[in-house]
């Protein structure tokens, strides 16, 4: 006989925004957990936006045009894909309350997704939260090799173009380390976060939370970019603007 699950406790979107502004984020013990707990790591994973490791192999995948990238075209599907169990990840920390609060934050313009498509199949992607000039990466997923790396490269270019100053990865993994992520002490992270949020803590101090970086600035750039901005640009189905940004700022 199955045991009845306790009712899930809902998260308040405004509370979640305030928590991120203080360096705290929610997680759940497992997918069906009724509640969340709040996390503030002593060592925080970040990726310096000028330190992305654009490897030759990733460059070849992008140049090949294998994948098609979209932004905010399938947010709900991405978060559901991230929450699914997989062979290499039998359980996840994304429960119902986290999923629902991020759907609401997406409707309010704070949460975004990057989708990577293999034909008409959603091959992978990522989602996260924008506040001030900070972007808090929540989770990324791949169902086809290299899909999440391509999505992450697109995210870095998008944040560079939009004037963001902090990409928070929360925890370091081997996968993130290969892309350039590093660990920093909590005090150093708090200083970076304060700078990214500004004096008004991204409007939270006056009750009007805001995103000061432009998550869609990349879409307004000319394609292809002028030679001075896009030296070394390669053309292909996967946005030349993204390639130009990466080649211009990374090795």
PDB file of C-alpha atoms in Angstrom:
ATOM      1  CA  UNK A   1       0.000   0.000   0.000  1.00  0.00           C
ATOM      2  CA  UNK A   2       1.488   3.362  -1.028  1.00  0.00           C
ATOM      3  CA  UNK A   3       1.934   6.103   1.520  1.00  0.00           C
ATOM      4  CA  UNK A   4       0.133   9.387   0.912  1.00  0.00           C
ATOM      5  CA  UNK A   5       2.441  12.282   0.093  1.00  0.00           C
ATOM      6  CA  UNK A   6       2.241  15.411   2.315  1.00  0.00           C
ATOM      7  CA  UNK A   7       0.918  18.541   0.591  1.00  0.00           C
ATOM      8  CA  UNK A   8       3.642  20.601  -1.072  1.00  0.00           C
ATOM      9  CA  UNK A   9       4.473  23.995   0.366  1.00  0.00           C
ATOM     10  CA  UNK A  10       4.403  26.759  -2.240  1.00  0.00           C
ATOM     11  CA  UNK A  11       7.229  29.271  -2.667  1.00  0.00           C
ATOM     12  CA  UNK A  12       6.583  33.000  -2.890  1.00  0.00           C
ATOM     13  CA  UNK A  13       8.274  34.513  -5.990  1.00  0.00           C
ATOM     14  CA  UNK A  14       9.168  37.749  -4.188  1.00  0.00           C
ATOM     15  CA  UNK A  15      10.735  35.795  -1.334  1.00  0.00           C
ATOM     16  CA  UNK A  16      12.795  33.807  -3.848  1.00  0.00           C
ATOM     17  CA  UNK A  17      14.086  37.005  -5.479  1.00  0.00           C
ATOM     18  CA  UNK A  18      15.085  38.427  -2.097  1.00  0.00           C
ATOM     19  CA  UNK A  19      16.831  35.177  -1.215  1.00  0.00           C
ATOM     20  CA  UNK A  20      18.923  35.216  -4.390  1.00  0.00           C
ATOM     21  CA  UNK A  21      19.858  38.838  -3.688  1.00  0.00           C
ATOM     22  CA  UNK A  22      21.288  37.646  -0.359  1.00  0.00           C
ATOM     23  CA  UNK A  23      23.194  34.748  -1.930  1.00  0.00           C
ATOM     24  CA  UNK A  24      20.721  32.039  -0.875  1.00  0.00           C
ATOM     25  CA  UNK A  25      18.792  29.651  -3.128  1.00  0.00           C
ATOM     26  CA  UNK A  26      16.232  26.844  -2.650  1.00  0.00           C
ATOM     27  CA  UNK A  27      16.739  23.120  -3.211  1.00  0.00           C
ATOM     28  CA  UNK A  28      14.704  20.017  -2.431  1.00  0.00           C
ATOM     29  CA  UNK A  29      15.828  16.606  -1.202  1.00  0.00           C
ATOM     30  CA  UNK A  30      14.224  14.910  -4.205  1.00  0.00           C
ATOM     31  CA  UNK A  31      11.727  15.418  -6.997  1.00  0.00           C
ATOM     32  CA  UNK A  32       8.642  14.550  -4.912  1.00  0.00           C
ATOM     33  CA  UNK A  33       9.725  16.341  -1.707  1.00  0.00           C
ATOM     34  CA  UNK A  34       6.991  18.457  -0.130  1.00  0.00           C
ATOM     35  CA  UNK A  35       9.279  21.294   0.971  1.00  0.00           C
ATOM     36  CA  UNK A  36      12.575  22.990   0.173  1.00  0.00           C
ATOM     37  CA  UNK A  37      15.609  24.010   2.163  1.00  0.00           C
ATOM     38  CA  UNK A  38      17.743  27.104   1.665  1.00  0.00           C
ATOM     39  CA  UNK A  39      21.380  26.827   0.645  1.00  0.00           C
ATOM     40  CA  UNK A  40      24.282  29.245   1.091  1.00  0.00           C
ATOM     41  CA  UNK A  41      27.530  27.476   0.077  1.00  0.00           C
ATOM     42  CA  UNK A  42      30.790  28.364   1.809  1.00  0.00           C
ATOM     43  CA  UNK A  43      32.450  27.964  -1.579  1.00  0.00           C
ATOM     44  CA  UNK A  44      30.494  29.294  -4.549  1.00  0.00           C
ATOM     45  CA  UNK A  45      30.835  28.290  -8.167  1.00  0.00           C
ATOM     46  CA  UNK A  46      31.055  31.166 -10.648  1.00  0.00           C
ATOM     47  CA  UNK A  47      32.167  31.480 -14.238  1.00  0.00           C
ATOM     48  CA  UNK A  48      34.067  34.695 -15.043  1.00  0.00           C
ATOM     49  CA  UNK A  49      32.421  35.918 -18.219  1.00  0.00           C
ATOM     50  CA  UNK A  50      35.797  36.655 -19.794  1.00  0.00           C
ATOM     51  CA  UNK A  51      37.131  33.251 -18.790  1.00  0.00           C
ATOM     52  CA  UNK A  52      34.916  30.866 -20.734  1.00  0.00           C
ATOM     53  CA  UNK A  53      36.953  27.949 -22.133  1.00  0.00           C
ATOM     54  CA  UNK A  54      35.976  27.830 -25.793  1.00  0.00           C
ATOM     55  CA  UNK A  55      37.687  24.571 -26.717  1.00  0.00           C
ATOM     56  CA  UNK A  56      38.499  23.496 -30.259  1.00  0.00           C
ATOM     57  CA  UNK A  57      36.087  20.587 -30.013  1.00  0.00           C
ATOM     58  CA  UNK A  58      33.204  22.824 -28.896  1.00  0.00           C
ATOM     59  CA  UNK A  59      34.071  25.326 -31.601  1.00  0.00           C
ATOM     60  CA  UNK A  60      33.846  22.557 -34.198  1.00  0.00           C
ATOM     61  CA  UNK A  61      30.438  21.463 -32.910  1.00  0.00           C
ATOM     62  CA  UNK A  62      29.132  25.025 -33.127  1.00  0.00           C
ATOM     63  CA  UNK A  63      30.636  25.598 -36.567  1.00  0.00           C
ATOM     64  CA  UNK A  64      29.070  22.377 -37.828  1.00  0.00           C
ATOM     65  CA  UNK A  65      25.571  23.795 -37.417  1.00  0.00           C
ATOM     66  CA  UNK A  66      24.431  20.573 -35.775  1.00  0.00           C
ATOM     67  CA  UNK A  67      22.196  22.343 -33.264  1.00  0.00           C
ATOM     68  CA  UNK A  68      19.626  25.119 -33.419  1.00  0.00           C
ATOM     69  CA  UNK A  69      19.397  27.492 -30.455  1.00  0.00           C
ATOM     70  CA  UNK A  70      16.361  29.314 -29.095  1.00  0.00           C
ATOM     71  CA  UNK A  71      15.740  31.437 -26.009  1.00  0.00           C
ATOM     72  CA  UNK A  72      12.581  31.272 -23.861  1.00  0.00           C
ATOM     73  CA  UNK A  73      10.858  29.194 -26.532  1.00  0.00           C
ATOM     74  CA  UNK A  74      10.305  26.154 -24.313  1.00  0.00           C
ATOM     75  CA  UNK A  75      10.957  27.241 -20.727  1.00  0.00           C
ATOM     76  CA  UNK A  76       8.490  24.826 -19.185  1.00  0.00           C
ATOM     77  CA  UNK A  77       9.848  21.897 -21.185  1.00  0.00           C
ATOM     78  CA  UNK A  78      13.433  22.721 -20.195  1.00  0.00           C
ATOM     79  CA  UNK A  79      12.677  22.852 -16.482  1.00  0.00           C
ATOM     80  CA  UNK A  80      10.755  19.591 -16.770  1.00  0.00           C
ATOM     81  CA  UNK A  81      13.655  17.997 -18.638  1.00  0.00           C
ATOM     82  CA  UNK A  82      16.069  19.200 -15.953  1.00  0.00           C
ATOM     83  CA  UNK A  83      13.802  17.693 -13.280  1.00  0.00           C
ATOM     84  CA  UNK A  84      13.568  14.275 -14.940  1.00  0.00           C
ATOM     85  CA  UNK A  85      15.606  11.357 -13.663  1.00  0.00           C
ATOM     86  CA  UNK A  86      18.256   9.983 -15.996  1.00  0.00           C
ATOM     87  CA  UNK A  87      20.833   7.206 -15.952  1.00  0.00           C
ATOM     88  CA  UNK A  88      23.544   9.575 -14.762  1.00  0.00           C
ATOM     89  CA  UNK A  89      21.193  11.479 -12.432  1.00  0.00           C
ATOM     90  CA  UNK A  90      18.581   9.179 -10.861  1.00  0.00           C
ATOM     91  CA  UNK A  91      17.076  11.960  -8.756  1.00  0.00           C
ATOM     92  CA  UNK A  92      17.027  15.747  -8.873  1.00  0.00           C
ATOM     93  CA  UNK A  93      16.560  18.619  -6.447  1.00  0.00           C
ATOM     94  CA  UNK A  94      13.827  20.299  -8.547  1.00  0.00           C
ATOM     95  CA  UNK A  95      10.488  19.572  -6.866  1.00  0.00           C
ATOM     96  CA  UNK A  96       6.999  20.881  -7.601  1.00  0.00           C
ATOM     97  CA  UNK A  97       7.263  24.147  -5.626  1.00  0.00           C
ATOM     98  CA  UNK A  98      10.598  25.044  -7.281  1.00  0.00           C
ATOM     99  CA  UNK A  99       9.237  24.246 -10.719  1.00  0.00           C
ATOM    100  CA  UNK A 100       6.079  26.305 -10.168  1.00  0.00           C
ATOM    101  CA  UNK A 101       7.844  29.337  -8.698  1.00  0.00           C
ATOM    102  CA  UNK A 102      10.263  29.437 -11.620  1.00  0.00           C
ATOM    103  CA  UNK A 103       7.397  29.255 -14.079  1.00  0.00           C
ATOM    104  CA  UNK A 104       5.929  32.308 -12.364  1.00  0.00           C
ATOM    105  CA  UNK A 105       9.316  34.080 -12.357  1.00  0.00           C
ATOM    106  CA  UNK A 106       9.572  33.319 -16.071  1.00  0.00           C
ATOM    107  CA  UNK A 107       6.156  34.901 -16.636  1.00  0.00           C
ATOM    108  CA  UNK A 108       7.407  37.961 -14.751  1.00  0.00           C
ATOM    109  CA  UNK A 109      10.512  38.212 -16.946  1.00  0.00           C
ATOM    110  CA  UNK A 110      13.134  37.127 -14.402  1.00  0.00           C
ATOM    111  CA  UNK A 111      13.721  33.490 -15.375  1.00  0.00           C
ATOM    112  CA  UNK A 112      14.998  32.461 -18.795  1.00  0.00           C
ATOM    113  CA  UNK A 113      15.888  29.330 -20.714  1.00  0.00           C
ATOM    114  CA  UNK A 114      18.238  28.479 -23.559  1.00  0.00           C
ATOM    115  CA  UNK A 115      17.078  25.542 -25.679  1.00  0.00           C
ATOM    116  CA  UNK A 116      19.261  23.416 -27.921  1.00  0.00           C
ATOM    117  CA  UNK A 117      17.445  21.533 -30.693  1.00  0.00           C
ATOM    118  CA  UNK A 118      18.519  18.601 -32.824  1.00  0.00           C
ATOM    119  CA  UNK A 119      16.060  18.956 -35.652  1.00  0.00           C
ATOM    120  CA  UNK A 120      12.688  19.156 -33.917  1.00  0.00           C
ATOM    121  CA  UNK A 121      13.929  17.268 -30.840  1.00  0.00           C
ATOM    122  CA  UNK A 122      14.820  19.169 -27.680  1.00  0.00           C
ATOM    123  CA  UNK A 123      18.385  17.925 -27.206  1.00  0.00           C
ATOM    124  CA  UNK A 124      19.231  19.894 -24.066  1.00  0.00           C
ATOM    125  CA  UNK A 125      19.519  23.336 -22.580  1.00  0.00           C
ATOM    126  CA  UNK A 126      19.502  25.276 -19.348  1.00  0.00           C
ATOM    127  CA  UNK A 127      17.509  27.730 -17.279  1.00  0.00           C
ATOM    128  CA  UNK A 128      18.259  30.330 -14.649  1.00  0.00           C
ATOM    129  CA  UNK A 129      17.315  33.593 -12.994  1.00  0.00           C
ATOM    130  CA  UNK A 130      18.299  37.136 -13.982  1.00  0.00           C
ATOM    131  CA  UNK A 131      18.410  39.909 -11.371  1.00  0.00           C
ATOM    132  CA  UNK A 132      20.293  43.173 -11.652  1.00  0.00           C
ATOM    133  CA  UNK A 133      23.376  42.321 -13.695  1.00  0.00           C
ATOM    134  CA  UNK A 134      23.625  38.813 -12.268  1.00  0.00           C
ATOM    135  CA  UNK A 135      22.480  35.564 -13.816  1.00  0.00           C
ATOM    136  CA  UNK A 136      21.997  32.594 -11.513  1.00  0.00           C
ATOM    137  CA  UNK A 137      22.342  29.366 -13.463  1.00  0.00           C
ATOM    138  CA  UNK A 138      19.957  26.814 -11.999  1.00  0.00           C
ATOM    139  CA  UNK A 139      20.301  23.629 -14.001  1.00  0.00           C
ATOM    140  CA  UNK A 140      21.344  22.366 -17.400  1.00  0.00           C
ATOM    141  CA  UNK A 141      20.569  19.124 -19.132  1.00  0.00           C
ATOM    142  CA  UNK A 142      21.632  17.186 -22.191  1.00  0.00           C
ATOM    143  CA  UNK A 143      19.973  14.335 -24.010  1.00  0.00           C
ATOM    144  CA  UNK A 144      22.362  14.496 -26.988  1.00  0.00           C
ATOM    145  CA  UNK A 145      26.155  14.786 -26.541  1.00  0.00           C
ATOM    146  CA  UNK A 146      27.413  18.399 -26.430  1.00  0.00           C
ATOM    147  CA  UNK A 147      23.930  19.966 -26.377  1.00  0.00           C
ATOM    148  CA  UNK A 148      24.307  21.487 -22.912  1.00  0.00           C
ATOM    149  CA  UNK A 149      27.799  22.809 -23.725  1.00  0.00           C
ATOM    150  CA  UNK A 150      26.487  24.559 -26.819  1.00  0.00           C
ATOM    151  CA  UNK A 151      23.613  26.052 -24.793  1.00  0.00           C
ATOM    152  CA  UNK A 152      26.054  27.215 -22.119  1.00  0.00           C
ATOM    153  CA  UNK A 153      28.304  28.850 -24.727  1.00  0.00           C
ATOM    154  CA  UNK A 154      25.265  30.686 -26.071  1.00  0.00           C
ATOM    155  CA  UNK A 155      24.379  31.837 -22.550  1.00  0.00           C
ATOM    156  CA  UNK A 156      27.871  33.230 -21.930  1.00  0.00           C
ATOM    157  CA  UNK A 157      27.779  35.187 -25.190  1.00  0.00           C
ATOM    158  CA  UNK A 158      24.298  36.491 -24.346  1.00  0.00           C
ATOM    159  CA  UNK A 159      25.407  37.676 -20.900  1.00  0.00           C
ATOM    160  CA  UNK A 160      28.518  39.323 -22.340  1.00  0.00           C
ATOM    161  CA  UNK A 161      26.457  41.207 -24.904  1.00  0.00           C
ATOM    162  CA  UNK A 162      23.863  42.232 -22.319  1.00  0.00           C
ATOM    163  CA  UNK A 163      26.239  43.820 -19.815  1.00  0.00           C
ATOM    164  CA  UNK A 164      25.917  41.179 -17.106  1.00  0.00           C
ATOM    165  CA  UNK A 165      28.812  40.972 -14.659  1.00  0.00           C
ATOM    166  CA  UNK A 166      28.149  37.764 -12.700  1.00  0.00           C
ATOM    167  CA  UNK A 167      27.340  34.221 -13.797  1.00  0.00           C
ATOM    168  CA  UNK A 168      26.586  32.195 -10.675  1.00  0.00           C
ATOM    169  CA  UNK A 169      26.952  28.422 -11.130  1.00  0.00           C
ATOM    170  CA  UNK A 170      26.144  27.616  -7.469  1.00  0.00           C
ATOM    171  CA  UNK A 171      28.254  24.441  -7.232  1.00  0.00           C
ATOM    172  CA  UNK A 172      31.283  23.332  -9.234  1.00  0.00           C
ATOM    173  CA  UNK A 173      31.089  20.140 -11.265  1.00  0.00           C
ATOM    174  CA  UNK A 174      33.735  18.562 -13.465  1.00  0.00           C
ATOM    175  CA  UNK A 175      31.617  19.529 -16.473  1.00  0.00           C
ATOM    176  CA  UNK A 176      31.499  23.203 -15.427  1.00  0.00           C
ATOM    177  CA  UNK A 177      35.208  23.234 -14.599  1.00  0.00           C
ATOM    178  CA  UNK A 178      36.043  22.257 -18.177  1.00  0.00           C
ATOM    179  CA  UNK A 179      34.092  25.339 -19.308  1.00  0.00           C
ATOM    180  CA  UNK A 180      36.006  27.710 -17.030  1.00  0.00           C
ATOM    181  CA  UNK A 181      33.996  27.772 -13.798  1.00  0.00           C
ATOM    182  CA  UNK A 182      35.899  28.331 -10.551  1.00  0.00           C
ATOM    183  CA  UNK A 183      35.168  28.238  -6.814  1.00  0.00           C
ATOM    184  CA  UNK A 184      35.440  31.355  -4.692  1.00  0.00           C
ATOM    185  CA  UNK A 185      34.912  31.930  -0.932  1.00  0.00           C
ATOM    186  CA  UNK A 186      31.513  33.138   0.221  1.00  0.00           C
ATOM    187  CA  UNK A 187      32.789  36.638   1.133  1.00  0.00           C
ATOM    188  CA  UNK A 188      34.249  37.120  -2.348  1.00  0.00           C
ATOM    189  CA  UNK A 189      30.986  35.943  -3.887  1.00  0.00           C
ATOM    190  CA  UNK A 190      28.945  38.356  -1.753  1.00  0.00           C
ATOM    191  CA  UNK A 191      31.133  41.236  -2.978  1.00  0.00           C
ATOM    192  CA  UNK A 192      30.633  40.212  -6.630  1.00  0.00           C
ATOM    193  CA  UNK A 193      26.900  39.828  -6.052  1.00  0.00           C
ATOM    194  CA  UNK A 194      26.629  43.264  -4.439  1.00  0.00           C
ATOM    195  CA  UNK A 195      28.388  44.825  -7.407  1.00  0.00           C
ATOM    196  CA  UNK A 196      26.095  43.039  -9.861  1.00  0.00           C
ATOM    197  CA  UNK A 197      22.944  44.101  -8.013  1.00  0.00           C
ATOM    198  CA  UNK A 198      23.936  47.724  -7.410  1.00  0.00           C
ATOM    199  CA  UNK A 199      23.106  50.109  -4.592  1.00  0.00           C
ATOM    200  CA  UNK A 200      19.388  49.342  -4.604  1.00  0.00           C
ATOM    201  CA  UNK A 201      19.927  45.560  -4.674  1.00  0.00           C
ATOM    202  CA  UNK A 202      18.380  45.416  -8.147  1.00  0.00           C
ATOM    203  CA  UNK A 203      15.378  47.447  -6.974  1.00  0.00           C
ATOM    204  CA  UNK A 204      14.510  45.105  -4.120  1.00  0.00           C
ATOM    205  CA  UNK A 205      15.270  47.770  -1.518  1.00  0.00           C
ATOM    206  CA  UNK A 206      12.439  49.895  -2.928  1.00  0.00           C
ATOM    207  CA  UNK A 207      10.092  47.014  -3.654  1.00  0.00           C
ATOM    208  CA  UNK A 208      10.608  47.041  -7.420  1.00  0.00           C
ATOM    209  CA  UNK A 209      12.928  44.190  -8.439  1.00  0.00           C
ATOM    210  CA  UNK A 210      14.590  44.716 -11.803  1.00  0.00           C
ATOM    211  CA  UNK A 211      16.906  43.160 -14.358  1.00  0.00           C
ATOM    212  CA  UNK A 212      19.519  45.742 -15.296  1.00  0.00           C
ATOM    213  CA  UNK A 213      21.381  43.576 -17.779  1.00  0.00           C
ATOM    214  CA  UNK A 214      19.780  43.175 -21.197  1.00  0.00           C
ATOM    215  CA  UNK A 215      19.216  39.462 -21.744  1.00  0.00           C
ATOM    216  CA  UNK A 216      18.107  40.125 -25.327  1.00  0.00           C
ATOM    217  CA  UNK A 217      20.837  42.575 -26.422  1.00  0.00           C
ATOM    218  CA  UNK A 218      22.513  39.847 -28.473  1.00  0.00           C
ATOM    219  CA  UNK A 219      19.433  39.580 -30.669  1.00  0.00           C
ATOM    220  CA  UNK A 220      19.715  43.249 -31.641  1.00  0.00           C
ATOM    221  CA  UNK A 221      23.323  43.015 -32.877  1.00  0.00           C
ATOM    222  CA  UNK A 222      23.847  43.025 -36.648  1.00  0.00           C
ATOM    223  CA  UNK A 223      24.422  39.617 -38.156  1.00  0.00           C
ATOM    224  CA  UNK A 224      27.182  39.322 -39.183  1.00  0.00           C
ATOM    225  CA  UNK A 225      28.905  41.796 -36.879  1.00  0.00           C
ATOM    226  CA  UNK A 226      31.139  44.517 -38.354  1.00  0.00           C
ATOM    227  CA  UNK A 227      34.729  43.290 -38.919  1.00  0.00           C
ATOM    228  CA  UNK A 228      36.150  45.147 -35.916  1.00  0.00           C
ATOM    229  CA  UNK A 229      33.681  43.501 -33.536  1.00  0.00           C
ATOM    230  CA  UNK A 230      33.518  40.136 -35.215  1.00  0.00           C
ATOM    231  CA  UNK A 231      37.072  39.410 -36.291  1.00  0.00           C
ATOM    232  CA  UNK A 232      37.405  35.704 -36.848  1.00  0.00           C
ATOM    233  CA  UNK A 233      33.673  35.213 -37.120  1.00  0.00           C
ATOM    234  CA  UNK A 234      32.529  32.012 -38.754  1.00  0.00           C
ATOM    235  CA  UNK A 235      29.176  31.739 -40.413  1.00  0.00           C
ATOM    236  CA  UNK A 236      26.719  28.913 -40.005  1.00  0.00           C
ATOM    237  CA  UNK A 237      23.172  28.068 -38.943  1.00  0.00           C
ATOM    238  CA  UNK A 238      24.018  28.555 -35.255  1.00  0.00           C
ATOM    239  CA  UNK A 239      24.005  32.326 -34.779  1.00  0.00           C
ATOM    240  CA  UNK A 240      27.138  33.999 -36.095  1.00  0.00           C
ATOM    241  CA  UNK A 241      26.616  36.676 -33.450  1.00  0.00           C
ATOM    242  CA  UNK A 242      27.209  34.122 -30.694  1.00  0.00           C
ATOM    243  CA  UNK A 243      30.387  32.825 -32.316  1.00  0.00           C
ATOM    244  CA  UNK A 244      31.673  36.367 -32.753  1.00  0.00           C
ATOM    245  CA  UNK A 245      31.125  37.212 -29.108  1.00  0.00           C
ATOM    246  CA  UNK A 246      32.912  34.092 -27.914  1.00  0.00           C
ATOM    247  CA  UNK A 247      35.858  34.433 -30.271  1.00  0.00           C
ATOM    248  CA  UNK A 248      36.207  38.065 -29.315  1.00  0.00           C
ATOM    249  CA  UNK A 249      36.392  37.442 -25.569  1.00  0.00           C
ATOM    250  CA  UNK A 250      37.769  33.959 -25.007  1.00  0.00           C
ATOM    251  CA  UNK A 251      40.677  31.845 -26.062  1.00  0.00           C
TER     252      UNK A 251
END
